[in-house]
Amino acid sequence: MIEAKNLHKTLGGHKVLDGVSFKVEKGEMLALIGKSGVGKSVTLKHIVGLMKPDAGRVFVDGKDILEAKGRSLEQLRSKFGYLFQGGALFDSMTVFDNVAFPLKEKKKLNHQEIRERVLFELEQVGLAGMEKKFPAELSGGMRKRASLARCLVSDPEIMLFDEPTTGLDPLTANTINELILKTYERVRFTGIVVSHEIPGIFSLVHKVAMLYEGKIVAYGTPEEIMEVDNPIVRRFIEAGIEQGRRKRGVREL
Amino acid sequence: MEELLDAIRALGRFPLLVLRLLGDFGIFFGKAVFWTFTPPLKFERLLKQINFIGTKSLSIIALTGGFTGMVLALETFYAMQKFGAEALLGPTVALSMIRELGPVISALMITARAGSALTAEIGIMRITEQIDALEVMALNPFRYLIVPNLLAGLITFPLLTSVFDVVGIYGGYLVGVKLLGVSAGTYFGEMKNYIDMAEVVHGLYKSLSFGVVVTWICCYCGFTTGYGAEGVSKATTRAVVASSVMVLVCDYILTSLLF
Ligand SMILES: Nc1ncnc2c1ncn2[C@@H]1O[C@H](COP(=O)(O)OP(=O)(O)OP(=O)(O)O)[C@@H](O)[C@H]1O
Ligand SMILES: [Mg+2]
């Protein structure tokens, strides 16, 4: 269970979060949507405690992650898998070592088990045969997938995905969504997905929250969100739908 | 009235900034020391950093050491000749190398070669969120990044300095004995009479301190880098300048303490 209570944060003189509150129940998936630059990544960073809010609190399974220190922080953090927007692969290591890293450091597995686990996970994200490459030798989309493999490999209880499918072709994007779903089926993690895939992401999640000017302006099941009257939310969702079936193009000009 | 207050505030802001920075810098070191003594040690990373800071600096250290010894012998010979004390060429070269030039010049060379790269590497890890990724995995970045570098500095600086000293003394031998005609027996024999373990220990203390100071500053600058390529380039410049200045400052302090 994740609960953000009244988060405030000013970054570079600009109020990014202005009282953000929401709750994700255990085993629930939440889609966090909103315009680019609205503070979605910043919100995720607050949830794992990478950023400290100016005011407000974050509870993970009932424990305040901002107050946690040492062992207890380590325990809380161990529950998380975090897919960074930029991938954040360790560029001094090969893809294999990157994905194996959390297993080697955290789990008591032998060499062979780690190898099997990593190769399986790489195959799942469609990167079989790439394990000897370094992150710099991969394309942007491949890096994102390798990073996803690194998150999923340790079966975390809580997953935070920062735009898992942005920058991928539709086919790969589908595979990734399938993979998230398949992992969910197996692990039943609590999850937050930041996504610009509207309304595509709606079918993947239980709840949707929209961030606008530092606040959550809409929250509910995907069906509820589609029915919301708030013009800000409507415009945003309609733009997403429209993008899927664009009518005008340069060819007509 | 407001302007006056503003002026006073501005006056106060600078020392506060400096104090804060120094505090930060100190806390960083405190944490690094804490994690050094908290097992497990990341042995593999330590070996990698020893290779990076140490082994890969060997050629540049040998090269600069050789030339330093050679020019030192040349300069000393002409000075000594004026008092007819050419026989003391060996000990003079050895003393300057072991006590002073060896530790200082090697530290400066290692800063330029490895320190800058260290800052850039850690800085890039910071801006591409790799350090955040470590933290989210509940793995302490100090244990993985900072401690191996500090220890590697502590191990490699004295070793590189000794290489520098030895090559330098042989460089002095080449110039003094082969070129200027001091006898080899005098060059090395007199050295034995004048140099004892205390001098070597003096140099060792210095290189150990420089090893800590340089890696500490370089790691700190990388760890606290600003955003983007510009942030990293600024951090790297700052690391090299601050390390070089601090090496010279510490050298003075240590010399006066150890005399
Ligand atoms: N470390 C930082 N320092 C200063 N400002 C920051 C920092 N991180 C983020 N910001 C600012 O916070 C705001 C929100 O950034 P954030 O990365 O959360 O956006 P986002 O919603 O994830 O956008 P996108 O969809 O493009 O990823 C932006 O205006 C950004 O300029
Ligand atoms: Mg973002």
Coordinates of C-alpha atoms and ligand atoms in Angstrom, one line a residue:
Chain A
M1 CA 0.0 0.0 0.0
I2 CA 1.2 3.5 -0.9
E3 CA -0.1 6.6 0.5
A4 CA 1.0 10.2 -0.4
K5 CA -0.4 12.8 1.9
N6 CA -0.4 16.5 1.0
L7 CA 3.0 16.6 -0.8
H8 CA 4.4 20.1 -1.4
K9 CA 7.6 20.6 -3.3
T10 CA 9.2 23.7 -4.9
L11 CA 12.0 23.1 -7.4
G12 CA 14.1 25.8 -8.9
G13 CA 11.7 28.5 -7.6
H14 CA 8.7 26.8 -9.2
K15 CA 6.0 25.1 -7.2
V16 CA 5.9 21.6 -8.7
L17 CA 3.8 19.7 -6.2
D18 CA 1.1 21.8 -4.4
G19 CA -0.7 19.3 -2.1
V20 CA -0.6 16.0 -3.9
S21 CA -2.5 13.2 -2.1
F22 CA -3.5 9.8 -3.3
K23 CA -3.6 6.2 -2.2
V24 CA -2.8 3.0 -4.0
E25 CA -4.1 -0.2 -2.3
K26 CA -2.1 -3.4 -2.1
G27 CA -2.2 -5.2 -5.4
E28 CA -3.7 -2.2 -7.2
M29 CA -2.3 -0.5 -10.3
L30 CA -2.6 3.2 -10.7
A31 CA -2.0 5.1 -13.8
L32 CA -0.6 8.6 -13.2
I33 CA -1.3 10.9 -16.2
G34 CA -0.7 14.5 -16.9
K35 CA 1.1 17.0 -19.2
S36 CA 4.8 16.8 -19.7
G37 CA 6.6 18.7 -17.0
V38 CA 3.7 18.6 -14.6
G39 CA 5.6 16.7 -11.9
K40 CA 4.9 13.0 -12.5
S41 CA 8.5 11.9 -12.2
V42 CA 9.0 14.1 -9.3
T43 CA 6.0 12.5 -7.6
L44 CA 7.5 9.0 -8.1
K45 CA 10.8 10.1 -6.7
H46 CA 9.0 11.3 -3.6
I47 CA 7.4 7.9 -3.1
V48 CA 10.7 6.1 -2.9
G49 CA 12.2 8.9 -0.9
L50 CA 14.7 10.0 -3.5
M51 CA 13.3 13.5 -3.1
K52 CA 12.2 15.0 0.2
P53 CA 9.0 17.0 0.2
D54 CA 8.9 20.5 1.6
A55 CA 5.8 19.4 3.5
G56 CA 3.7 16.2 3.5
R57 CA 4.4 12.6 4.1
V58 CA 4.6 9.3 2.2
F59 CA 3.6 6.0 3.7
V60 CA 4.6 2.6 2.3
D61 CA 2.8 -0.3 3.9
G62 CA 1.9 2.1 6.8
K63 CA 5.5 3.2 7.4
D64 CA 6.7 6.7 6.9
I65 CA 9.5 6.4 4.3
L66 CA 10.7 9.9 4.9
E67 CA 11.3 9.1 8.6
A68 CA 12.9 5.7 7.9
K69 CA 16.6 5.4 8.3
G70 CA 19.2 2.7 8.1
R71 CA 17.8 -0.9 8.2
S72 CA 14.2 0.1 8.1
L73 CA 14.7 2.3 5.1
E74 CA 16.7 -0.5 3.4
Q75 CA 13.8 -2.9 4.1
L76 CA 11.2 -0.5 2.7
R77 CA 13.4 0.2 -0.4
S78 CA 13.8 -3.5 -1.0
K79 CA 10.2 -3.7 -1.8
F80 CA 10.5 -1.3 -4.7
G81 CA 11.2 -1.8 -8.4
Y82 CA 11.7 1.6 -10.1
L83 CA 11.9 2.0 -13.9
F84 CA 13.5 5.4 -14.4
Q85 CA 12.4 7.5 -17.2
G86 CA 15.9 7.5 -18.7
G87 CA 16.6 3.9 -17.9
A88 CA 19.5 4.6 -15.4
L89 CA 21.4 1.5 -16.5
F90 CA 24.9 1.3 -15.1
D91 CA 27.0 2.1 -18.1
S92 CA 30.1 0.5 -16.8
M93 CA 28.4 -2.9 -16.9
T94 CA 27.1 -5.1 -19.6
V95 CA 23.4 -5.7 -20.0
F96 CA 23.7 -9.1 -18.4
D97 CA 25.5 -7.6 -15.3
N98 CA 23.0 -4.8 -15.1
V99 CA 20.1 -7.2 -14.9
A100 CA 22.0 -9.6 -12.6
F101 CA 23.0 -6.8 -10.3
P102 CA 20.0 -6.7 -8.0
L103 CA 20.0 -10.5 -7.8
K104 CA 23.7 -10.7 -7.0
E105 CA 23.5 -8.0 -4.4
K106 CA 20.2 -8.9 -2.7
K107 CA 19.2 -12.5 -3.2
K108 CA 21.0 -15.6 -2.1
L109 CA 21.1 -17.4 -5.4
N110 CA 23.9 -19.3 -7.0
H111 CA 25.6 -18.5 -10.2
Q112 CA 23.5 -20.8 -12.3
E113 CA 20.2 -19.7 -10.9
I114 CA 21.1 -16.0 -11.5
R115 CA 22.1 -16.8 -15.1
E116 CA 18.9 -18.6 -15.8
R117 CA 16.8 -15.9 -14.2
V118 CA 18.6 -13.1 -16.1
L119 CA 18.4 -14.7 -19.5
F120 CA 14.8 -15.5 -19.0
E121 CA 14.0 -11.9 -18.1
L122 CA 16.0 -10.6 -21.1
E123 CA 14.1 -12.9 -23.4
Q124 CA 10.9 -11.7 -22.0
V125 CA 11.7 -8.1 -22.9
G126 CA 12.9 -9.2 -26.3
L127 CA 16.6 -8.7 -25.7
A128 CA 17.8 -12.3 -26.0
G129 CA 21.4 -12.4 -27.3
M130 CA 22.1 -8.8 -26.3
E131 CA 23.5 -9.7 -22.8
K132 CA 27.1 -9.0 -23.7
K133 CA 26.5 -5.5 -25.0
F134 CA 27.0 -2.3 -23.0
P135 CA 24.2 0.2 -22.5
A136 CA 25.9 2.7 -24.8
E137 CA 25.7 0.2 -27.6
L138 CA 21.9 -0.1 -27.4
S139 CA 19.1 2.0 -28.9
G140 CA 17.0 4.1 -26.6
G141 CA 14.1 1.6 -26.7
M142 CA 16.4 -1.3 -26.0
R143 CA 17.9 0.5 -23.0
K144 CA 14.4 1.1 -21.6
R145 CA 13.6 -2.6 -22.0
A146 CA 16.9 -3.7 -20.4
S147 CA 16.1 -1.4 -17.5
L148 CA 12.6 -2.9 -17.3
A149 CA 14.2 -6.4 -17.1
R150 CA 16.4 -5.2 -14.3
C151 CA 13.3 -4.0 -12.3
L152 CA 11.3 -7.1 -12.8
V153 CA 14.0 -9.6 -12.2
S154 CA 13.8 -9.3 -8.4
D155 CA 10.0 -9.7 -8.3
P156 CA 9.4 -6.5 -6.3
E157 CA 6.2 -6.0 -4.3
I158 CA 5.8 -2.4 -5.5
M159 CA 6.6 -1.3 -9.0
L160 CA 6.9 2.3 -10.2
F161 CA 7.1 2.6 -14.0
D162 CA 8.1 6.0 -15.3
E163 CA 6.8 5.9 -18.9
P164 CA 7.6 2.2 -19.7
T165 CA 6.5 2.4 -23.4
T166 CA 7.5 6.0 -24.4
G167 CA 9.8 5.9 -27.4
L168 CA 9.0 2.4 -28.4
D169 CA 7.3 1.2 -31.6
P170 CA 3.7 0.1 -31.2
L171 CA 4.5 -3.6 -31.4
T172 CA 7.2 -3.4 -28.8
A173 CA 5.0 -1.2 -26.6
N174 CA 2.4 -3.9 -26.7
T175 CA 4.9 -6.6 -25.7
I176 CA 6.0 -4.4 -22.8
N177 CA 2.4 -3.9 -21.6
E178 CA 1.8 -7.6 -22.0
L179 CA 4.9 -8.3 -19.9
I180 CA 3.9 -5.9 -17.2
L181 CA 0.5 -7.7 -17.1
K182 CA 2.1 -11.1 -17.1
T183 CA 4.4 -10.1 -14.2
Y184 CA 1.5 -8.7 -12.4
E185 CA -0.4 -11.9 -12.8
R186 CA 2.5 -13.7 -11.2
V187 CA 3.6 -11.3 -8.4
R188 CA 0.4 -9.2 -7.8
F189 CA 2.6 -6.1 -7.1
T190 CA 1.3 -2.7 -6.1
G191 CA 2.1 -0.4 -9.0
I192 CA 2.1 3.1 -10.4
V193 CA 2.5 3.6 -14.1
V194 CA 3.3 7.0 -15.5
S195 CA 2.1 7.0 -19.1
H196 CA 1.1 9.2 -22.0
E197 CA -0.7 6.3 -23.7
I198 CA -4.2 7.6 -23.3
P199 CA -6.6 5.8 -23.4
G200 CA -4.4 2.7 -24.0
I201 CA -3.1 2.5 -20.5
F202 CA -6.6 2.5 -19.0
S203 CA -7.1 -1.1 -19.9
L204 CA -4.0 -2.1 -17.9
V205 CA -4.9 -0.4 -14.5
H206 CA -7.4 -0.3 -11.7
K207 CA -7.3 3.4 -11.1
V208 CA -6.3 6.6 -12.8
A209 CA -5.1 9.8 -11.3
M210 CA -4.4 13.0 -13.2
L211 CA -1.9 15.6 -12.1
Y212 CA -2.5 19.2 -13.0
E213 CA -0.8 22.3 -11.6
G214 CA 0.6 20.5 -8.6
K215 CA -2.6 18.8 -7.6
I216 CA -4.5 15.6 -8.4
V217 CA -7.5 17.0 -10.3
A218 CA -9.1 13.6 -11.1
Y219 CA -9.0 10.2 -9.5
G220 CA -11.1 7.1 -10.1
T221 CA -11.5 4.0 -12.1
P222 CA -10.8 4.3 -15.9
E223 CA -14.5 4.3 -16.5
E224 CA -15.1 7.1 -14.0
I225 CA -12.3 9.1 -15.5
M226 CA -13.7 8.8 -19.0
E227 CA -17.0 10.3 -17.6
V228 CA -15.5 13.2 -15.6
D229 CA -16.9 16.6 -16.4
N230 CA -13.9 18.7 -15.4
P231 CA -12.9 20.4 -18.7
I232 CA -9.2 20.1 -18.0
V233 CA -9.5 16.4 -17.7
R234 CA -11.8 16.1 -20.6
R235 CA -9.6 18.0 -23.0
F236 CA -6.6 15.9 -21.9
I237 CA -8.3 12.6 -22.5
E238 CA -10.0 13.7 -25.7
A239 CA -6.6 14.8 -27.1
G240 CA -5.3 11.4 -26.3
I241 CA -8.2 9.7 -28.1
E242 CA -7.9 12.1 -31.0
Q243 CA -4.3 11.4 -31.4
G244 CA -5.2 7.7 -32.1
R245 CA -7.3 8.7 -35.1
R246 CA -5.9 11.9 -36.4
K247 CA -7.9 13.4 -39.2
R248 CA -5.8 16.0 -40.7
G249 CA -2.2 15.6 -42.0
V250 CA 0.4 17.4 -44.1
R251 CA -0.8 15.5 -47.1
E252 CA -4.0 17.5 -47.3
L253 CA -2.2 20.8 -47.2
Chain B
M1 CA 16.9 51.2 4.9
E2 CA 15.9 48.2 2.8
E3 CA 19.0 48.6 0.6
L4 CA 21.2 48.7 3.7
L5 CA 19.6 45.5 5.0
D6 CA 20.0 43.9 1.6
A7 CA 23.7 44.7 1.6
I8 CA 24.2 43.3 5.0
R9 CA 22.3 40.2 4.0
A10 CA 24.4 39.7 1.0
L11 CA 27.5 40.1 3.2
G12 CA 26.3 37.4 5.5
R13 CA 25.2 35.1 2.7
F14 CA 28.7 34.4 1.4
P15 CA 30.3 33.1 4.6
L16 CA 27.1 31.1 5.3
L17 CA 27.5 29.5 1.8
V18 CA 31.1 28.7 2.5
L19 CA 30.3 27.2 5.9
R20 CA 27.5 25.1 4.4
L21 CA 29.8 23.8 1.7
L22 CA 32.5 22.9 4.2
G23 CA 30.0 21.3 6.4
D24 CA 28.6 19.3 3.5
F25 CA 32.1 18.3 2.4
G26 CA 32.9 17.2 6.0
I27 CA 29.8 15.2 6.3
F28 CA 30.5 13.5 3.0
F29 CA 33.9 12.4 4.4
G30 CA 32.3 11.3 7.6
K31 CA 29.9 9.1 5.7
A32 CA 32.6 7.7 3.6
V33 CA 34.7 6.7 6.6
F34 CA 31.6 5.2 8.3
W35 CA 30.9 3.0 5.2
T36 CA 34.6 2.1 4.9
F37 CA 34.3 0.4 8.3
T38 CA 30.9 -1.2 7.6
P39 CA 31.4 -4.5 6.0
P40 CA 31.0 -6.0 3.4
L41 CA 33.7 -4.3 1.4
K42 CA 33.1 -4.3 -2.4
F43 CA 36.4 -6.0 -3.2
E44 CA 35.8 -6.3 -6.9
R45 CA 35.1 -2.6 -7.2
L46 CA 38.2 -1.9 -5.1
L47 CA 40.4 -3.9 -7.5
K48 CA 38.9 -2.2 -10.5
Q49 CA 39.6 1.3 -9.0
I50 CA 43.1 0.3 -8.0
N51 CA 43.6 -0.7 -11.6
F52 CA 42.1 2.5 -12.8
I53 CA 43.9 4.9 -10.5
G54 CA 47.0 2.9 -10.1
T55 CA 48.0 0.6 -12.9
K56 CA 46.8 2.9 -15.6
S57 CA 48.8 5.9 -14.2
L58 CA 52.0 3.9 -14.1
S59 CA 53.4 5.1 -17.4
I60 CA 52.7 8.8 -16.9
I61 CA 54.2 8.6 -13.4
A62 CA 57.3 6.9 -14.6
L63 CA 57.7 9.4 -17.4
T64 CA 57.2 12.5 -15.3
G65 CA 59.3 10.9 -12.5
G66 CA 62.2 10.3 -14.9
F67 CA 62.2 13.9 -16.2
T68 CA 61.8 15.4 -12.8
G69 CA 64.9 13.5 -11.6
M70 CA 66.8 14.4 -14.6
V71 CA 66.2 18.1 -14.5
L72 CA 66.7 18.1 -10.7
A73 CA 70.1 16.5 -11.2
L74 CA 71.0 19.0 -13.9
E75 CA 70.0 22.1 -11.8
T76 CA 71.5 20.8 -8.6
F77 CA 74.8 19.9 -10.3
Y78 CA 75.3 23.5 -11.5
A79 CA 74.4 24.9 -8.1
M80 CA 76.6 22.4 -6.2
Q81 CA 79.5 23.0 -8.6
K82 CA 79.6 26.6 -7.4
F83 CA 80.5 25.3 -3.8
G84 CA 82.4 22.4 -5.1
A85 CA 79.9 20.0 -3.5
E86 CA 79.1 17.8 -6.6
A87 CA 79.6 14.8 -4.4
L88 CA 76.4 15.6 -2.6
L89 CA 74.4 15.4 -5.9
G90 CA 73.0 12.0 -5.1
P91 CA 71.6 12.8 -1.6
T92 CA 70.2 16.1 -2.7
V93 CA 68.3 14.6 -5.6
A94 CA 67.1 11.7 -3.4
L95 CA 66.0 14.0 -0.6
S96 CA 64.1 16.3 -2.8
M97 CA 62.4 13.5 -4.6
I98 CA 61.5 11.4 -1.5
R99 CA 60.4 14.2 0.8
E100 CA 58.9 16.7 -1.6
L101 CA 58.7 16.3 -5.3
G102 CA 57.7 12.6 -5.4
P103 CA 54.5 12.9 -3.3
V104 CA 53.5 16.3 -4.7
I105 CA 54.1 15.8 -8.4
S106 CA 52.7 12.3 -8.4
A107 CA 49.6 13.6 -6.7
L108 CA 49.2 16.3 -9.2
M109 CA 49.7 13.9 -12.1
I110 CA 47.2 11.4 -10.7
T111 CA 44.7 14.2 -10.2
A112 CA 45.0 15.2 -13.8
R113 CA 44.8 11.6 -15.2
A114 CA 42.5 9.8 -12.8
G115 CA 40.9 12.4 -10.5
S116 CA 39.2 14.2 -13.3
A117 CA 37.9 11.0 -14.8
L118 CA 36.7 9.9 -11.4
T119 CA 34.7 13.1 -11.0
A120 CA 33.3 12.9 -14.6
E121 CA 32.3 9.3 -14.1
I122 CA 30.5 9.8 -10.8
G123 CA 29.0 13.0 -12.1
I124 CA 27.5 11.3 -15.1
M125 CA 26.2 8.5 -12.9
R126 CA 24.5 11.2 -10.8
I127 CA 22.9 13.1 -13.8
T128 CA 21.7 9.9 -15.5
E129 CA 20.1 8.7 -12.2
Q130 CA 22.4 5.7 -11.8
I131 CA 23.2 6.8 -8.3
D132 CA 19.4 7.1 -7.6
A133 CA 19.0 3.6 -9.1
L134 CA 21.5 2.3 -6.5
E135 CA 19.6 4.0 -3.7
V136 CA 16.3 2.6 -4.9
M137 CA 17.8 -0.9 -4.9
A138 CA 18.6 -0.2 -1.2
L139 CA 22.3 -0.3 -2.0
N140 CA 24.4 2.4 -0.5
P141 CA 26.2 4.5 -3.1
F142 CA 29.0 5.2 -0.7
R143 CA 29.7 1.6 -0.4
Y144 CA 29.7 1.0 -4.1
L145 CA 31.3 4.2 -5.4
I146 CA 33.0 6.3 -2.8
V147 CA 34.7 3.8 -0.5
P148 CA 36.5 1.8 -3.3
N149 CA 37.9 5.1 -4.6
L150 CA 39.1 6.3 -1.3
L151 CA 40.7 3.0 -0.4
A152 CA 42.2 2.8 -3.9
G153 CA 43.6 6.3 -3.4
L154 CA 45.1 5.2 -0.1
I155 CA 46.8 2.2 -1.7
T156 CA 47.9 3.5 -5.0
F157 CA 49.2 7.0 -4.1
P158 CA 52.1 5.7 -2.0
L159 CA 52.9 3.0 -4.5
L160 CA 52.9 5.4 -7.5
T161 CA 55.0 7.8 -5.5
S162 CA 57.6 5.2 -4.8
V163 CA 57.7 4.4 -8.5
F164 CA 58.1 8.1 -9.2
D165 CA 60.9 8.4 -6.6
V166 CA 62.8 5.4 -7.9
V167 CA 62.6 6.4 -11.6
G168 CA 63.5 10.0 -10.6
I169 CA 66.6 8.9 -8.7
Y170 CA 67.6 6.8 -11.7
G171 CA 66.9 9.8 -14.0
G172 CA 69.2 11.8 -11.8
Y173 CA 71.8 9.0 -12.0
L174 CA 71.6 9.2 -15.8
V175 CA 72.3 12.9 -15.9
G176 CA 74.7 13.1 -13.0
V177 CA 76.7 10.1 -13.6
K178 CA 76.5 9.4 -17.4
L179 CA 76.3 12.9 -18.6
L180 CA 78.0 15.1 -16.0
G181 CA 80.6 12.7 -14.8
V182 CA 79.9 12.2 -11.1
S183 CA 81.1 8.8 -10.1
A184 CA 78.4 6.2 -9.6
G185 CA 79.8 5.2 -6.3
T186 CA 79.6 8.7 -5.0
Y187 CA 76.1 9.2 -6.3
F188 CA 74.6 6.2 -4.6
G189 CA 77.2 5.9 -1.7
E190 CA 76.5 9.4 -0.4
M191 CA 72.8 8.8 -0.7
K192 CA 73.1 5.9 1.8
N193 CA 74.8 8.2 4.3
Y194 CA 72.2 10.9 4.2
I195 CA 68.9 9.2 3.7
D196 CA 67.3 7.1 6.4
M197 CA 63.9 5.6 7.0
A198 CA 62.6 8.9 8.5
E199 CA 62.7 10.6 5.1
V200 CA 60.9 7.7 3.5
V201 CA 58.2 7.8 6.2
H202 CA 57.9 11.5 5.7
G203 CA 57.2 11.0 2.0
L204 CA 54.8 8.1 2.8
Y205 CA 52.7 10.2 5.2
K206 CA 52.4 12.9 2.5
S207 CA 51.4 10.5 -0.3
L208 CA 48.9 8.8 2.0
S209 CA 47.3 12.1 2.9
F210 CA 47.2 13.2 -0.7
G211 CA 45.6 10.0 -1.7
V212 CA 42.8 10.7 0.7
V213 CA 42.5 14.4 -0.1
V214 CA 42.4 13.9 -3.9
T215 CA 39.9 11.1 -4.0
W216 CA 37.8 12.7 -1.4
I217 CA 37.6 16.0 -3.4
C218 CA 37.1 14.3 -6.7
C219 CA 34.4 12.0 -5.4
Y220 CA 32.6 14.8 -3.7
C221 CA 32.6 17.1 -6.7
G222 CA 31.2 14.3 -8.9
F223 CA 28.6 13.2 -6.3
T224 CA 27.3 16.8 -6.0
T225 CA 27.5 17.7 -9.6
G226 CA 25.0 20.2 -11.2
Y227 CA 22.7 19.3 -14.0
G228 CA 23.6 18.3 -17.6
A229 CA 26.9 18.2 -19.4
E230 CA 27.7 21.6 -18.2
G231 CA 27.2 20.6 -14.6
V232 CA 29.6 17.7 -15.0
S233 CA 32.2 19.8 -16.9
K234 CA 32.1 22.4 -14.2
A235 CA 32.4 19.8 -11.5
T236 CA 35.4 18.2 -13.2
T237 CA 37.2 21.6 -13.5
R238 CA 36.4 22.3 -9.8
A239 CA 37.7 18.9 -8.7
V240 CA 41.0 19.3 -10.5
V241 CA 41.6 22.8 -9.4
A242 CA 40.5 22.2 -5.8
S243 CA 42.6 18.9 -5.6
S244 CA 45.7 20.6 -6.9
V245 CA 45.4 23.5 -4.6
M246 CA 44.7 21.3 -1.6
V247 CA 47.6 19.1 -2.4
L248 CA 50.0 22.1 -2.2
V249 CA 48.3 23.5 0.9
C250 CA 48.4 20.1 2.6
D251 CA 52.0 19.7 1.6
Y252 CA 52.9 22.9 3.4
I253 CA 51.0 22.0 6.5
L254 CA 52.4 18.4 6.6
T255 CA 56.0 19.6 6.0
S256 CA 55.7 22.1 8.9
L257 CA 54.1 19.4 11.1
L258 CA 56.5 16.6 10.2
F259 CA 59.7 18.6 10.3
Ligands
LIG1 N1 16.0 18.4 -9.8 C1 15.3 19.4 -10.3 N2 15.6 20.7 -10.1 C2 14.8 21.7 -10.5 N3 13.7 21.5 -11.1 C3 13.3 20.2 -11.4 C4 14.1 19.1 -11.0 N4 13.4 18.0 -11.3 C5 12.3 18.4 -12.0 N5 12.2 19.7 -12.0 C6 11.1 20.5 -12.5 O1 9.9 19.9 -12.0 C7 8.9 19.9 -13.0 C8 8.3 18.5 -13.1 O2 9.3 17.6 -13.6 P1 9.0 16.1 -13.9 O3 10.2 15.5 -14.4 O4 8.3 15.5 -12.7 O5 7.9 16.2 -15.1 P2 7.1 15.0 -15.7 O6 5.7 15.2 -15.4 O7 7.7 13.7 -15.4 O8 7.2 15.3 -17.3 P3 7.5 14.3 -18.5 O9 6.2 13.7 -18.9 O10 8.0 15.1 -19.6 O11 8.5 13.3 -18.0 C9 9.5 20.4 -14.3 O12 9.1 21.8 -14.5 C10 11.0 20.4 -14.0 O13 11.6 21.6 -14.6
MG2 MG 8.8 12.4 -16.3

